[in-house]
């Protein structure tokens, strides 16, 4: 899976973490997997904001806990990371984002913004091994959405996503036709698909067709007849 | 960016309407002349409080005072005495002499000598060309040529004060005559090689060298429909306690006056005694007699402004074109409105008003020092009216807010009482009766006590939640509180996310949730209103959890659409309780939730509704407009809570 996106044209990553050791480990792991990628780093929210505006990275990999500026006496704290994430989601709808955090629950309130985000968005639990993080990076680069189960209250779908499911599975329409019918772009339909997949907890597995998996899960949940 | 602008425009469109009305009112009032009096007084005082200018040494006033008259032992002063005075002055070779004393008739003795002295070429004598109330004028000395005659008519404003100087006007016979001031100025300036010509901007104005004497028109500055006949100019009075050197007749005759005070200067001879009624009013001058000025002094000011204007570049008074003046007034009016738009606290508005008021007066004062008379009174009036009106409205609103909060508290107390009365007290009563009547089983006692415990806890929890409403935070549950300064959609989503996790009976059957939380910002919501919205959503969701039996699908919509914000909760359960309330008008007892929701809807100027969903379920919704008239809406208390 990982090899799919690795080593293509020069990709630009920005890694944000206020702990130098963790930062180095993350950068090393990323550099090994994506040898051609240009990787920049930031240790506080201010620098991160500036770098994103300057570099237009393909992907931001960020910790939630961070200080506001290089001289922030209060040190790293999750509110700062949440504020940064909020502004990234607001200003860069096509930026792929991976959030590395142990406090996924703090992100619940941003769920509506994440739902509206048009690019990849994944959350990697910091306590899991690096391999898991690399998978989440890969998914985010593919434009997938993956949020942990704690962020949802059971099965939660936006009405538009449900409509995409119904048009695809009950009427057998292709994305293009769905887009026409719903009066949105094809890109938006694809974005709805990734959100539906996340809501149903369907993620890429080697050798399996994700759309078919999604349809299967939707039937199990009774979303479609 | 465009969206922000549009939102701002919406706020202004509705909110600024009363302010714009006040601007229009004051503009129309000014056009109609109602503000003329105020403007002229303001003009006078600003002129009066200018810093003192140095004494104008080009002019010497010889004032015949009470002591001189006493010494002459006759009044009017005889021709012989005047002739002696003039001859004495002539010895020092002045540039010109203005004799500001009427001499249409001989005052013997010494008339023949007087005629001879007067004919000396550098003297100008006076006449009055415009009729007084009896229709009479005063003739010039008949033996002098026309070039040696200037009139001394003054134009008084409707309030009796002097602010203008008449330079030239046709007399009753239709012949164009010039004033004493003009004759003296022309004589003095032509000696210095500065010719008189017609104005460049205004061909009917007079021009000495490059300096044009701007003609006064009927609507100049603060004037509306003033008498602008002839050729008039505004007088830029010379400020200070000693604008001119003044000596008495006795001093001249005694030869004690420094010759350099007279040589090549203009000497104005006039009467400066209160027994002679040659006195006019001016507020613009600082003097010992408030507002009273001798005629000869006014002549000196009028002459001085022309000479210093041409020779020293001292500013002559000018005004903006009328369009500019009105733009200026509108600008200050808008500033007054913006004060209220950007500074919401009454105290800050008052402060801002003070600062901008001082800046306005300072600006006008500064401009006047440069010779520009700009409208200060109407601008100040419109600024204060807009700013202060707003402050009053805010105070009113604050009070309304307080009232609403007290009402809410009272409601909480009532509800708490009812809750205790209907819940734990009933259980306790049953328990007591059972204990008295029969031997209750251990199991029954345990069950009842547990119930009591539960009921009391519920009451505690709800009271606790209310007690937190002072702060900036909303308490979702025992462990979670929300920062209400976050964006509205995040707050509402957090409430939703927490509430549907609660352990309520009907949430267990829920299969599918369809939440839509779109951008919905209303920057003018108060903390209390945000709290109310959280409570509303919480209540609506709890109702589903408690009453919507067999619900499988829950739709929650929080979004902004067509300028309205909406919170809508739709379920598909069979809501026995809610529908019975809907369908049975006999059940008028309304829950606390409904009451709070309706009060909230009133506050927001919106609408609360609970209705049946087909085929099953209930739709519970609150819709309120995003932008509402904010300032100056005294219409009802409902909007008064929104700032």
PDB file of C-alpha atoms in Angstrom, chain A residues 111-117 155-165 182 191-192 195-196 199 223, chain B residues 489 493 496 512-519 553-556 558-559:
ATOM      1  CA  UNK A 111     -15.749  17.234  13.529  1.00  0.00           C
ATOM      2  CA  UNK A 112     -18.068  19.449  11.465  1.00  0.00           C
ATOM      3  CA  UNK A 113     -15.027  21.182   9.963  1.00  0.00           C
ATOM      4  CA  UNK A 114     -13.292  17.872   9.339  1.00  0.00           C
ATOM      5  CA  UNK A 115     -16.427  16.630   7.622  1.00  0.00           C
ATOM      6  CA  UNK A 116     -16.323  19.613   5.330  1.00  0.00           C
ATOM      7  CA  UNK A 117     -12.578  19.296   4.631  1.00  0.00           C
ATOM      8  CA  UNK A 155     -23.357   5.781  12.942  1.00  0.00           C
ATOM      9  CA  UNK A 156     -23.280   9.394  11.871  1.00  0.00           C
ATOM     10  CA  UNK A 157     -23.789  10.560   8.302  1.00  0.00           C
ATOM     11  CA  UNK A 158     -24.491  13.847   6.679  1.00  0.00           C
ATOM     12  CA  UNK A 159     -27.647  13.685   4.525  1.00  0.00           C
ATOM     13  CA  UNK A 160     -25.603  14.275   1.333  1.00  0.00           C
ATOM     14  CA  UNK A 161     -23.394  11.277   2.011  1.00  0.00           C
ATOM     15  CA  UNK A 162     -26.425   9.086   2.453  1.00  0.00           C
ATOM     16  CA  UNK A 163     -27.710  10.298  -0.878  1.00  0.00           C
ATOM     17  CA  UNK A 164     -24.439   9.362  -2.588  1.00  0.00           C
ATOM     18  CA  UNK A 165     -24.690   5.881  -1.118  1.00  0.00           C
ATOM     19  CA  UNK A 182     -26.784  16.118  -6.964  1.00  0.00           C
ATOM     20  CA  UNK A 191     -14.931  13.479  -1.093  1.00  0.00           C
ATOM     21  CA  UNK A 192     -18.362  12.310   0.116  1.00  0.00           C
ATOM     22  CA  UNK A 195     -16.393  10.528   4.411  1.00  0.00           C
ATOM     23  CA  UNK A 196     -18.920   7.702   4.100  1.00  0.00           C
ATOM     24  CA  UNK A 199     -18.334   6.910   8.971  1.00  0.00           C
ATOM     25  CA  UNK A 223     -28.607   2.342   5.196  1.00  0.00           C
TER      26      UNK A 223
ATOM     27  CA  UNK B 489     -20.971  25.513  15.251  1.00  0.00           C
ATOM     28  CA  UNK B 493     -21.586  20.157  17.821  1.00  0.00           C
ATOM     29  CA  UNK B 496     -24.824  17.371  20.296  1.00  0.00           C
ATOM     30  CA  UNK B 512     -28.624   6.375  12.205  1.00  0.00           C
ATOM     31  CA  UNK B 513     -27.777   9.962  12.988  1.00  0.00           C
ATOM     32  CA  UNK B 514     -27.682  12.582  10.311  1.00  0.00           C
ATOM     33  CA  UNK B 515     -25.932  15.609  11.754  1.00  0.00           C
ATOM     34  CA  UNK B 516     -25.412  18.726   9.628  1.00  0.00           C
ATOM     35  CA  UNK B 517     -23.347  21.380  11.337  1.00  0.00           C
ATOM     36  CA  UNK B 518     -22.528  24.127   8.892  1.00  0.00           C
ATOM     37  CA  UNK B 519     -20.844  27.454   9.368  1.00  0.00           C
ATOM     38  CA  UNK B 553     -33.195   7.953  12.886  1.00  0.00           C
ATOM     39  CA  UNK B 554     -32.216  11.329  14.226  1.00  0.00           C
ATOM     40  CA  UNK B 555     -31.553  14.326  12.077  1.00  0.00           C
ATOM     41  CA  UNK B 556     -29.878  17.387  13.571  1.00  0.00           C
ATOM     42  CA  UNK B 558     -27.586  23.532  12.508  1.00  0.00           C
ATOM     43  CA  UNK B 559     -26.936  25.874   9.643  1.00  0.00           C
TER      44      UNK B 559
END
